[in-house]
Amino acid sequence: MSQHSTDEPVTAVTTTRQATDWWRDAVIYQVYPRSFADSDGDGTGDLEGIRRRLPHLRELGVDAVWLSPFYASPQADGGYDVADYRAVDPMYGTLLDADAVIRDAHALDLRIIVDLVPNHSSDQHEWFKRAVAEGPGSPLRDRYHFRPGKGADGELPPNDWESIFGGPAWTRLPDGDWYLHLFAPEQPDLNWEHPAVADEFRSILRFWLDMGVDGFRVDVAHGLVKAEGLPDLGGSGDQLKLLGNDVMPFFDQDGVHAIYRSWRTILDEYDSNRIFVAEAWTPTVERTANYVRPDELHQAFNFQYLGAPWDAEGLRGIIDGSLDAMRPVGAPATWVLSNHDVTRHATRYANPPGGTQIRTPGDRELGLRRARAATLLMLALPGSAYLYQGEELGLPDVTDLPDEVRQDPSYFRAEGQDGFRDGCRVPIPWTRTGSSYGFGDGGSWLPQPDTWGELSVEAQTGDPDSTLEMYRSALALRRTTPGLGAGDGVKWHGDAPQGVLHFERPGFACTVNTTDTAVRIPAPGTVLLASAPVTVEDGHIDLPADTTVWWEIA
């Protein structure tokens, strides 16, 4: 069972997995702390809640846990507006609680990766507050991007950049100066040309490494360096549609790589098992590969894969392109289907293709069937995989949250992101009943659907047909099947029917039917696991619609 009392001792676990380069085939589970588990009944998840639920993650079979920000923050953007990088926000606990999570995770043979937010701070960070208080000409303003405005009286922004959350990327202070914020106004961008900024983050890295963390997920890793002179973007003004499709003057500048080379020297002083993971939105996977060269970061999220539609030809192209791009730099490919910023894949696949933020629930049965198949495909690919909390339960996005409960800052800014990220951040269910289905004793900060009791960990544990047990089986097989995990290529079967993917790895094969009808194919071996019920007869299988099968082959 996955339910554990708070008094249950944490015992050490042994594993046959090699410690060196563990990250090359790791399965890393993202925890959004506010929505994972609430230990004190205030309706908000916290570090102690995470600590108590670590046995669930050990039983699930993941290798590491990535914690979204829990730092001191006014929470203008879910903790990605950091006021103090060396303190825990009281809503989540204390530094002692963080230490307990790290220690208990290590005792369970789980590694801990923490978020690092270097592109911007909170406007409540001491640097920024002092810079504002001291007025124009303060040396502290050089640590951010303060500029005079354009126009006769400086009434126009310094350039035409837009915030990712919508509206101008500049806010004017009463003293006349403007400051840059590529995200919310409460998130002023740091100036990485200033040596104090680089010094501060080297110190922050050492602080958390000394606490025992095993790595960092680098938020907006592509955004630290801005083009010299902060030039206008120009063009149609519809720059938000260009993000991820072109090199922008504020994103993916070549200067970021010197920063990461300096960080890598710090990490390597500790031991070879600490890692960096880049959140880097780039125009191509080839440019993503620049972030994971041998002397820079270790992994980068594969957003091209995350955004791929459920289509065999498109998926194969992205898989091949990802593996081809990573091979020259010796980095593993990564695969991810959901995270805290996008609609859960069980809902995306329930709808026609339409991006990563979907506002309608779609066909729930179809979405779950495709999500299960997509998960087994992802876990069969060479490299490292990322899971987002609750996807092991098959959770859909909550698309009908009332406007009055929404907290995503981009929801309140015109012409920005869709502003529906709250839907994937609803607290997850642990038990069939209770005020928040086991999340905590005091309800939840976002309302949970009435149907979530039957999607809970308690309800799915022991049910061989449940999504949770499929994940547990898949991760167990991934650990014990030599052909799964690390690697840099697959062998495709070119004679697979249209709409079907068929590839091999040593001693292993994977077949995926992305069509809406069953397809009859020769059975390549013995079934190990399937995302839907299958039957092999006379050496053939009628591979059901939207189904993935894992095979053991000679």
Coordinates of C-alpha atoms in Angstrom, one line a residue:
M1 CA 0.0 0.0 0.0
S2 CA 1.1 3.6 -0.6
Q3 CA -0.5 5.1 2.5
H4 CA 2.0 5.6 5.3
S5 CA 1.6 6.9 8.8
T6 CA 3.6 9.9 9.9
D7 CA 5.3 7.8 12.5
E8 CA 6.6 5.2 10.1
P9 CA 10.4 5.0 10.1
V10 CA 12.3 5.7 6.9
T11 CA 14.6 2.8 6.1
A12 CA 17.5 2.7 3.7
V13 CA 16.9 1.0 0.4
T14 CA 19.6 -0.6 -1.7
T15 CA 19.6 -0.6 -5.5
T16 CA 21.6 -2.2 -8.3
R17 CA 21.6 1.1 -10.3
Q18 CA 25.1 2.5 -10.8
A19 CA 25.6 5.8 -8.9
T20 CA 27.8 7.3 -11.6
D21 CA 25.9 9.1 -14.4
W22 CA 22.6 8.1 -12.7
W23 CA 20.9 11.0 -14.5
R24 CA 21.4 9.5 -18.0
D25 CA 18.4 7.2 -17.6
A26 CA 16.8 8.6 -14.5
V27 CA 13.0 9.0 -14.1
I28 CA 12.6 12.3 -12.3
Y29 CA 9.3 13.2 -10.6
Q30 CA 8.2 16.8 -10.3
V31 CA 6.5 17.9 -7.1
Y32 CA 4.7 21.2 -7.0
P33 CA 4.9 21.8 -3.3
R34 CA 1.7 23.8 -2.9
S35 CA -0.4 21.0 -4.3
F36 CA 1.3 17.7 -3.3
A37 CA 0.5 17.1 0.4
D38 CA -0.6 19.4 3.3
S39 CA 0.7 18.4 6.8
D40 CA -0.9 21.1 8.9
G41 CA -4.4 21.5 7.5
D42 CA -4.1 25.0 6.2
G43 CA -5.1 23.9 2.7
T44 CA -1.6 24.5 1.2
G45 CA 1.0 21.8 0.6
D46 CA 4.2 22.0 2.5
L47 CA 7.6 20.4 3.0
E48 CA 6.5 18.2 5.8
G49 CA 3.7 16.9 3.7
I50 CA 6.2 16.0 1.0
R51 CA 8.4 14.2 3.5
R52 CA 5.6 12.1 4.7
R53 CA 4.7 11.1 1.1
L54 CA 8.2 10.2 0.0
P55 CA 7.5 6.4 0.4
H56 CA 4.8 6.7 -2.3
L57 CA 7.5 8.0 -4.7
R58 CA 9.9 5.2 -3.7
E59 CA 7.2 2.7 -4.3
L60 CA 6.3 4.3 -7.6
G61 CA 9.9 3.6 -8.7
V62 CA 11.3 7.0 -9.6
D63 CA 15.0 7.9 -9.1
A64 CA 14.8 11.6 -8.1
V65 CA 12.3 14.3 -7.0
W66 CA 12.4 17.8 -8.4
L67 CA 10.8 20.3 -6.1
S68 CA 9.3 23.5 -7.6
P69 CA 10.2 26.6 -5.6
F70 CA 9.6 26.7 -1.9
Y71 CA 11.8 29.8 -1.2
A72 CA 10.6 32.9 0.7
S73 CA 8.3 34.6 -1.8
P74 CA 5.3 36.9 -1.9
Q75 CA 3.8 34.2 -4.3
A76 CA 3.0 36.6 -7.1
D77 CA 3.9 33.8 -9.5
G78 CA 3.6 30.6 -7.5
G79 CA 7.0 31.0 -5.8
Y80 CA 8.9 31.9 -9.0
D81 CA 9.3 35.4 -7.6
V82 CA 12.0 34.7 -5.0
A83 CA 12.6 37.2 -2.2
D84 CA 15.3 35.2 -0.4
Y85 CA 17.0 32.3 -2.1
R86 CA 18.4 30.9 1.1
A87 CA 15.2 30.8 3.1
V88 CA 12.1 28.7 3.0
D89 CA 8.7 30.4 2.8
P90 CA 6.8 30.0 6.1
M91 CA 3.8 28.6 4.1
Y92 CA 6.1 25.6 3.3
G93 CA 8.0 25.3 6.5
T94 CA 11.6 26.0 7.5
L95 CA 15.1 25.2 6.5
L96 CA 15.0 22.3 9.0
D97 CA 12.0 20.9 7.1
A98 CA 14.0 21.2 3.9
D99 CA 16.9 19.4 5.5
A100 CA 14.5 16.6 6.7
V101 CA 13.1 16.1 3.1
I102 CA 16.7 15.8 1.7
R103 CA 17.8 13.4 4.4
D104 CA 14.7 11.2 4.2
A105 CA 14.8 11.1 0.5
H106 CA 18.4 10.0 0.5
A107 CA 17.6 7.3 3.0
L108 CA 15.0 6.0 0.5
D109 CA 17.5 6.2 -2.3
L110 CA 15.8 9.2 -3.9
R111 CA 17.7 12.2 -5.0
I112 CA 16.5 15.8 -4.6
I113 CA 16.6 18.4 -7.3
V114 CA 15.6 22.0 -6.4
D115 CA 14.4 24.8 -8.6
L116 CA 16.8 27.7 -9.2
V117 CA 15.3 31.0 -10.5
P118 CA 18.2 33.1 -11.8
N119 CA 16.5 35.2 -14.5
H120 CA 14.6 37.4 -12.1
S121 CA 14.0 38.0 -8.4
S122 CA 10.9 39.2 -6.6
D123 CA 10.3 42.9 -6.3
Q124 CA 10.5 42.2 -2.5
H125 CA 14.1 41.0 -2.8
E126 CA 16.3 43.3 -0.6
W127 CA 18.4 44.3 -3.7
F128 CA 15.4 45.5 -5.6
K129 CA 13.7 47.2 -2.6
R130 CA 16.9 49.1 -1.8
A131 CA 17.4 50.0 -5.5
V132 CA 13.9 51.5 -5.6
A133 CA 14.3 53.3 -2.3
E134 CA 17.6 54.9 -3.2
G135 CA 16.3 56.3 -6.4
P136 CA 17.8 57.0 -9.9
G137 CA 21.6 56.7 -9.9
S138 CA 21.7 54.1 -7.1
P139 CA 24.4 51.5 -7.9
L140 CA 22.0 48.8 -6.9
R141 CA 19.9 49.6 -9.9
D142 CA 22.7 48.3 -12.1
R143 CA 21.9 44.8 -10.8
Y144 CA 18.6 45.0 -12.6
H145 CA 17.7 46.5 -15.9
F146 CA 16.6 50.1 -15.1
R147 CA 16.4 52.5 -18.0
P148 CA 15.0 56.0 -18.8
G149 CA 11.9 55.9 -21.0
K150 CA 11.4 57.2 -24.5
G151 CA 9.3 60.2 -25.5
A152 CA 9.6 63.9 -24.5
D153 CA 9.0 63.1 -20.9
G154 CA 10.2 59.5 -20.7
E155 CA 6.6 58.4 -20.8
L156 CA 7.2 55.5 -23.2
P157 CA 8.8 52.2 -22.4
P158 CA 12.6 51.9 -23.3
N159 CA 11.8 49.3 -26.0
D160 CA 9.0 47.3 -27.5
W161 CA 9.5 44.1 -25.6
E162 CA 6.4 42.4 -24.2
S163 CA 6.0 40.4 -21.0
I164 CA 5.4 36.7 -21.5
F165 CA 2.4 37.2 -19.3
G166 CA 1.0 39.9 -21.6
G167 CA 1.4 43.7 -21.8
P168 CA 4.7 45.7 -21.8
A169 CA 7.8 44.1 -20.3
W170 CA 8.5 47.4 -18.6
T171 CA 7.0 49.1 -15.5
R172 CA 7.6 52.8 -14.7
L173 CA 8.4 53.9 -11.1
P174 CA 7.1 57.2 -9.7
D175 CA 10.7 58.5 -10.0
G176 CA 10.5 58.1 -13.7
D177 CA 12.8 55.1 -14.3
W178 CA 11.5 52.0 -16.0
Y179 CA 12.5 48.4 -15.0
L180 CA 12.4 45.3 -17.1
H181 CA 10.3 42.2 -16.3
L182 CA 9.9 39.6 -18.9
F183 CA 7.3 38.0 -16.7
A184 CA 5.1 39.7 -14.0
P185 CA 5.9 43.2 -12.8
E186 CA 6.7 41.6 -9.4
Q187 CA 9.5 39.7 -11.1
P188 CA 12.2 42.2 -12.2
D189 CA 14.9 40.7 -14.4
L190 CA 18.4 40.6 -13.0
N191 CA 21.3 42.0 -15.0
W192 CA 23.8 39.2 -15.5
E193 CA 26.4 41.6 -16.9
H194 CA 26.9 42.8 -13.3
P195 CA 29.5 40.8 -11.4
A196 CA 27.6 41.0 -8.1
V197 CA 24.8 38.9 -9.7
A198 CA 27.1 36.2 -10.8
D199 CA 28.8 36.2 -7.4
E200 CA 25.5 35.9 -5.6
F201 CA 24.3 32.9 -7.5
R202 CA 27.6 31.1 -7.1
S203 CA 27.1 31.5 -3.4
I204 CA 23.5 30.3 -3.6
L205 CA 24.6 27.2 -5.5
R206 CA 27.1 26.4 -2.8
F207 CA 24.5 27.0 0.0
W208 CA 22.1 24.3 -1.4
L209 CA 24.9 22.0 -2.4
D210 CA 26.1 22.1 1.2
M211 CA 22.6 21.3 2.3
G212 CA 22.9 18.1 0.3
V213 CA 20.7 18.7 -2.8
D214 CA 21.6 16.6 -5.8
G215 CA 21.0 19.2 -8.5
F216 CA 19.2 22.2 -9.8
R217 CA 16.5 22.7 -12.4
V218 CA 17.3 26.1 -13.9
D219 CA 14.2 28.2 -14.5
V220 CA 14.2 30.2 -17.7
A221 CA 17.8 29.0 -18.4
H222 CA 17.6 30.7 -21.9
G223 CA 16.7 34.1 -20.5
L224 CA 19.6 35.4 -18.4
V225 CA 21.5 37.4 -21.0
K226 CA 19.9 40.1 -23.1
A227 CA 21.2 41.4 -26.4
E228 CA 23.6 44.4 -26.1
G229 CA 21.7 47.6 -26.0
L230 CA 18.3 45.9 -25.4
P231 CA 17.3 46.5 -29.1
D232 CA 13.7 46.7 -30.2
L233 CA 12.2 43.5 -31.5
G234 CA 10.3 45.3 -34.3
G235 CA 8.0 43.4 -36.7
S236 CA 4.3 42.8 -36.2
G237 CA 4.4 43.2 -32.4
D238 CA 3.0 39.7 -32.0
Q239 CA 6.2 38.5 -30.4
L240 CA 4.6 36.1 -28.1
K241 CA 3.8 33.8 -31.0
L242 CA 7.5 33.8 -31.9
L243 CA 8.6 32.4 -28.6
G244 CA 10.4 29.1 -29.1
N245 CA 10.5 29.6 -32.9
D246 CA 13.2 32.3 -33.3
V247 CA 16.1 33.7 -31.3
M248 CA 14.8 36.7 -29.4
P249 CA 17.0 39.6 -28.1
F250 CA 16.0 38.5 -24.6
F251 CA 16.1 34.7 -25.0
D252 CA 18.7 32.1 -26.0
Q253 CA 21.6 34.6 -26.3
D254 CA 25.0 33.0 -26.7
G255 CA 26.3 34.7 -23.6
V256 CA 24.3 32.4 -21.3
H257 CA 26.8 29.6 -21.9
A258 CA 29.7 31.3 -20.1
I259 CA 27.5 31.4 -17.0
Y260 CA 26.8 27.7 -17.1
R261 CA 30.4 26.8 -17.7
S262 CA 31.3 28.7 -14.5
W263 CA 28.5 27.0 -12.7
R264 CA 29.6 23.6 -13.8
T265 CA 33.1 24.1 -12.2
I266 CA 31.3 24.6 -8.9
L267 CA 29.2 21.5 -9.2
D268 CA 32.1 19.4 -10.2
E269 CA 33.9 20.4 -7.0
Y270 CA 31.3 18.4 -5.0
D271 CA 31.0 15.1 -6.9
S272 CA 30.1 13.8 -10.3
N273 CA 26.5 12.9 -9.2
R274 CA 25.1 16.4 -8.9
I275 CA 23.4 17.7 -12.0
F276 CA 21.9 20.8 -13.7
V277 CA 18.7 20.6 -15.7
A278 CA 17.8 23.4 -18.1
E279 CA 14.4 24.8 -18.8
A280 CA 15.5 26.3 -22.1
W281 CA 12.9 27.2 -24.8
T282 CA 14.9 27.4 -28.0
P283 CA 14.0 27.5 -31.7
T284 CA 15.5 24.0 -32.4
V285 CA 16.7 21.0 -30.6
E286 CA 20.2 21.7 -32.0
R287 CA 20.2 25.0 -30.1
T288 CA 18.9 23.2 -27.0
A289 CA 22.0 20.9 -27.3
N290 CA 24.2 23.9 -26.8
Y291 CA 23.1 24.0 -23.1
V292 CA 24.2 20.4 -22.5
R293 CA 27.7 20.4 -23.9
P294 CA 30.2 18.5 -21.7
D295 CA 31.3 21.5 -19.7
E296 CA 27.8 23.0 -19.2
L297 CA 24.5 21.6 -18.0
H298 CA 23.6 17.9 -17.9
Q299 CA 20.1 17.8 -19.3
A300 CA 17.6 20.1 -21.0
F301 CA 13.8 19.7 -21.2
N302 CA 12.6 18.5 -24.5
F303 CA 9.7 20.9 -25.2
Q304 CA 9.5 19.9 -28.8
Y305 CA 8.5 16.4 -27.6
L306 CA 6.1 17.8 -25.0
G307 CA 4.2 19.7 -27.6
A308 CA 4.0 17.0 -30.2
P309 CA 0.5 15.8 -31.3
W310 CA -0.5 12.2 -31.0
D311 CA 0.7 11.3 -34.5
A312 CA 3.1 8.5 -35.5
E313 CA 4.9 10.4 -38.2
G314 CA 5.3 13.6 -36.1
L315 CA 6.4 11.7 -33.0
R316 CA 9.1 9.7 -34.9
G317 CA 10.5 12.9 -36.5
I318 CA 10.8 14.6 -33.0
I319 CA 12.3 11.4 -31.5
D320 CA 14.9 11.1 -34.2
G321 CA 15.7 14.8 -34.2
S322 CA 16.1 14.8 -30.4
L323 CA 18.4 11.8 -30.4
D324 CA 20.4 13.2 -33.3
A325 CA 20.9 16.6 -31.6
M326 CA 22.0 15.1 -28.3
R327 CA 24.4 12.5 -29.7
P328 CA 27.2 14.9 -30.8
V329 CA 27.4 16.5 -27.3
G330 CA 27.2 13.3 -25.4
A331 CA 24.1 14.3 -23.5
P332 CA 21.0 12.1 -22.9
A333 CA 17.8 13.0 -24.6
T334 CA 15.0 13.8 -22.2
W335 CA 11.3 13.2 -22.5
V336 CA 8.4 14.9 -20.8
L337 CA 4.6 15.0 -21.3
S338 CA 3.3 17.3 -18.5
N339 CA 4.5 19.9 -16.0
H340 CA 3.2 22.8 -13.9
D341 CA 3.0 25.2 -16.8
V342 CA 1.0 23.2 -19.4
T343 CA -2.3 21.3 -19.6
R344 CA -2.0 17.7 -18.4
H345 CA -1.5 15.4 -21.3
A346 CA -4.5 13.3 -20.4
T347 CA -6.5 16.4 -21.3
R348 CA -4.4 17.6 -24.2
Y349 CA -4.8 14.2 -25.9
A350 CA -8.6 14.4 -25.2
N351 CA -8.9 17.3 -27.6
P352 CA -7.9 18.1 -31.2
P353 CA -4.3 19.3 -31.5
G354 CA -4.1 22.8 -30.3
G355 CA -1.0 23.7 -28.3
T356 CA -0.1 23.0 -24.7
Q357 CA -2.8 25.0 -22.9
I358 CA -6.3 23.6 -23.6
R359 CA -9.4 25.1 -22.1
T360 CA -11.9 22.3 -22.7
P361 CA -12.1 18.8 -21.1
G362 CA -12.5 16.9 -24.3
D363 CA -13.2 13.2 -24.5
R364 CA -12.0 12.0 -21.1
E365 CA -11.9 8.3 -22.1
L366 CA -9.9 9.0 -25.2
G367 CA -7.5 11.3 -23.4
L368 CA -6.7 8.8 -20.7
R369 CA -6.3 6.0 -23.3
R370 CA -3.8 8.1 -25.3
A371 CA -2.1 9.4 -22.2
R372 CA -1.4 5.8 -21.0
A373 CA 0.0 4.9 -24.4
A374 CA 2.1 8.0 -24.6
T375 CA 3.6 7.3 -21.2
L376 CA 4.7 3.8 -22.2
L377 CA 6.2 5.2 -25.4
M378 CA 8.1 7.9 -23.4
L379 CA 9.4 5.5 -20.9
A380 CA 10.7 3.1 -23.6
L381 CA 12.8 5.8 -25.3
P382 CA 16.6 6.2 -24.6
G383 CA 17.5 8.7 -22.0
S384 CA 15.8 10.3 -19.0
A385 CA 12.1 10.9 -18.4
Y386 CA 10.2 13.4 -16.3
L387 CA 6.9 12.8 -14.6
Y388 CA 4.6 15.5 -13.2
Q389 CA 2.8 14.8 -9.9
G390 CA -0.6 13.2 -10.4
E391 CA 0.0 11.9 -13.9
E392 CA 0.6 8.5 -12.4
L393 CA -3.1 8.7 -11.4
G394 CA -4.2 9.7 -14.9
L395 CA -5.4 13.0 -13.6
P396 CA -7.0 15.4 -16.1
D397 CA -6.7 19.1 -16.0
V398 CA -9.4 20.9 -14.1
T399 CA -10.8 23.1 -16.9
D400 CA -13.9 24.4 -15.1
L401 CA -12.3 26.3 -12.2
P402 CA -14.4 29.4 -11.3
D403 CA -12.8 32.7 -12.2
E404 CA -12.8 33.8 -8.6
V405 CA -10.5 31.0 -7.4
R406 CA -7.9 31.4 -10.2
Q407 CA -4.4 32.6 -9.1
D408 CA -2.3 32.3 -12.2
P409 CA -0.9 35.8 -12.8
S410 CA -1.1 35.5 -16.5
Y411 CA -4.8 35.0 -16.2
F412 CA -5.2 38.6 -15.1
R413 CA -3.0 40.2 -17.8
A414 CA -4.5 40.8 -21.3
E415 CA -2.9 39.2 -24.4
G416 CA -0.4 37.0 -22.4
Q417 CA -0.4 33.3 -21.9
D418 CA -3.8 31.7 -21.8
G419 CA -3.7 32.0 -18.0
F420 CA -5.1 28.5 -17.3
R421 CA -2.1 27.0 -15.5
D422 CA -4.2 26.6 -12.3
G423 CA -5.9 23.6 -13.9
C424 CA -2.8 21.4 -13.7
R425 CA -2.0 22.7 -10.2
V426 CA -5.1 21.5 -8.4
P427 CA -4.0 19.4 -5.3
I428 CA -3.8 15.7 -6.0
P429 CA -6.0 13.1 -4.3
W430 CA -4.5 10.5 -1.9
T431 CA -7.6 8.8 -0.4
R432 CA -11.2 8.1 -1.6
T433 CA -12.8 10.4 1.0
G434 CA -12.0 13.3 3.2
S435 CA -12.2 17.1 2.9
S436 CA -9.5 17.1 0.2
Y437 CA -9.2 13.4 -0.6
G438 CA -6.2 13.0 1.7
F439 CA -4.3 16.1 0.6
G440 CA -4.8 17.5 4.1
D441 CA -7.4 18.1 6.8
G442 CA -8.4 21.6 5.9
G443 CA -9.5 21.5 2.3
S444 CA -7.3 22.6 -0.6
W445 CA -6.3 26.0 -2.0
L446 CA -7.8 25.2 -5.3
P447 CA -11.1 23.1 -5.4
Q448 CA -10.8 19.5 -6.4
P449 CA -13.5 17.8 -8.6
D450 CA -16.0 15.6 -6.9
T451 CA -14.8 12.6 -9.0
W452 CA -11.2 12.6 -7.7
G453 CA -11.8 10.2 -4.9
E454 CA -11.9 7.3 -7.4
L455 CA -8.7 8.6 -9.0
S456 CA -6.8 8.6 -5.7
V457 CA -3.7 6.6 -4.7
E458 CA -5.9 4.6 -2.3
A459 CA -8.5 3.8 -4.9
Q460 CA -6.0 2.7 -7.6
T461 CA -3.5 0.8 -5.5
G462 CA -3.9 -2.9 -6.1
D463 CA -6.1 -2.5 -9.2
P464 CA -4.1 -4.2 -12.0
D465 CA -6.0 -2.1 -14.6
S466 CA -5.4 1.2 -12.9
T467 CA -3.1 3.9 -14.3
L468 CA -1.1 4.0 -11.1
E469 CA -0.3 0.2 -11.2
M470 CA 0.7 0.6 -14.9
Y471 CA 3.2 3.3 -13.9
R472 CA 4.6 1.1 -11.1
S473 CA 4.9 -1.8 -13.4
A474 CA 6.6 0.3 -16.1
L475 CA 9.1 1.8 -13.8
A476 CA 9.9 -1.6 -12.3
L477 CA 10.5 -3.1 -15.7
R478 CA 12.6 -0.1 -16.7
R479 CA 14.9 -0.8 -13.8
T480 CA 15.3 -4.5 -14.6
T481 CA 15.1 -4.7 -18.4
P482 CA 18.7 -4.2 -19.8
G483 CA 17.4 -2.7 -23.1
L484 CA 15.6 0.2 -21.4
G485 CA 17.0 3.4 -19.9
A486 CA 20.2 5.0 -21.2
G487 CA 21.2 5.0 -24.8
D488 CA 21.3 7.3 -27.8
G489 CA 19.3 5.5 -30.5
V490 CA 16.6 3.1 -31.5
K491 CA 16.1 0.7 -34.4
W492 CA 13.0 1.5 -36.3
H493 CA 10.9 -1.1 -38.3
G494 CA 10.2 0.6 -41.6
D495 CA 7.5 -1.8 -42.5
A496 CA 5.2 -0.8 -39.7
P497 CA 1.7 0.0 -40.9
Q498 CA 0.7 3.7 -41.3
G499 CA 0.1 5.3 -37.9
V500 CA 2.1 2.6 -36.0
L501 CA 5.5 3.1 -34.4
H502 CA 7.7 0.0 -34.0
F503 CA 11.2 0.2 -32.7
E504 CA 13.7 -2.1 -31.0
R505 CA 16.3 -1.7 -28.4
P506 CA 18.5 -4.6 -27.1
G507 CA 16.2 -7.4 -26.1
F508 CA 13.2 -5.1 -26.2
A509 CA 10.6 -3.9 -28.7
C510 CA 7.9 -1.3 -28.5
T511 CA 4.8 -1.0 -30.7
V512 CA 2.5 2.0 -30.6
N513 CA -0.8 2.4 -32.5
T514 CA -1.6 6.1 -32.7
T515 CA -4.7 5.5 -34.9
D516 CA -8.4 5.2 -33.9
T517 CA -8.7 1.6 -35.2
A518 CA -7.0 -1.7 -34.3
V519 CA -4.1 -2.7 -36.5
R520 CA -3.1 -6.4 -37.0
I521 CA 0.7 -6.9 -36.8
P522 CA 3.1 -9.8 -36.2
A523 CA 3.9 -10.2 -32.5
P524 CA 7.6 -9.5 -32.2
G525 CA 8.0 -11.4 -28.9
T526 CA 6.5 -11.9 -25.4
V527 CA 4.3 -9.1 -24.0
L528 CA 5.9 -7.4 -21.0
L529 CA 3.3 -4.6 -20.5
A530 CA 0.5 -2.9 -22.4
S531 CA -1.4 0.3 -21.9
A532 CA -4.7 -1.5 -22.8
P533 CA -5.7 -5.2 -22.8
V534 CA -4.2 -7.1 -25.6
T535 CA -4.3 -10.7 -26.8
V536 CA -1.7 -12.5 -29.0
E537 CA -3.1 -15.3 -31.2
D538 CA -1.3 -17.3 -33.9
G539 CA 1.8 -15.1 -33.7
H540 CA -0.2 -11.9 -34.3
I541 CA -1.8 -9.2 -32.3
D542 CA -4.7 -6.9 -33.1
L543 CA -3.0 -3.8 -31.6
P544 CA -5.9 -1.7 -30.2
A545 CA -6.4 1.9 -31.1
D546 CA -4.2 4.3 -29.1
T547 CA -2.3 1.5 -27.4
T548 CA 1.4 0.9 -26.6
V549 CA 2.9 -2.6 -26.0
W550 CA 6.3 -3.5 -24.6
W551 CA 7.8 -6.7 -25.8
E552 CA 10.7 -9.0 -24.7
I553 CA 12.5 -10.2 -27.8
A554 CA 15.3 -12.6 -28.5

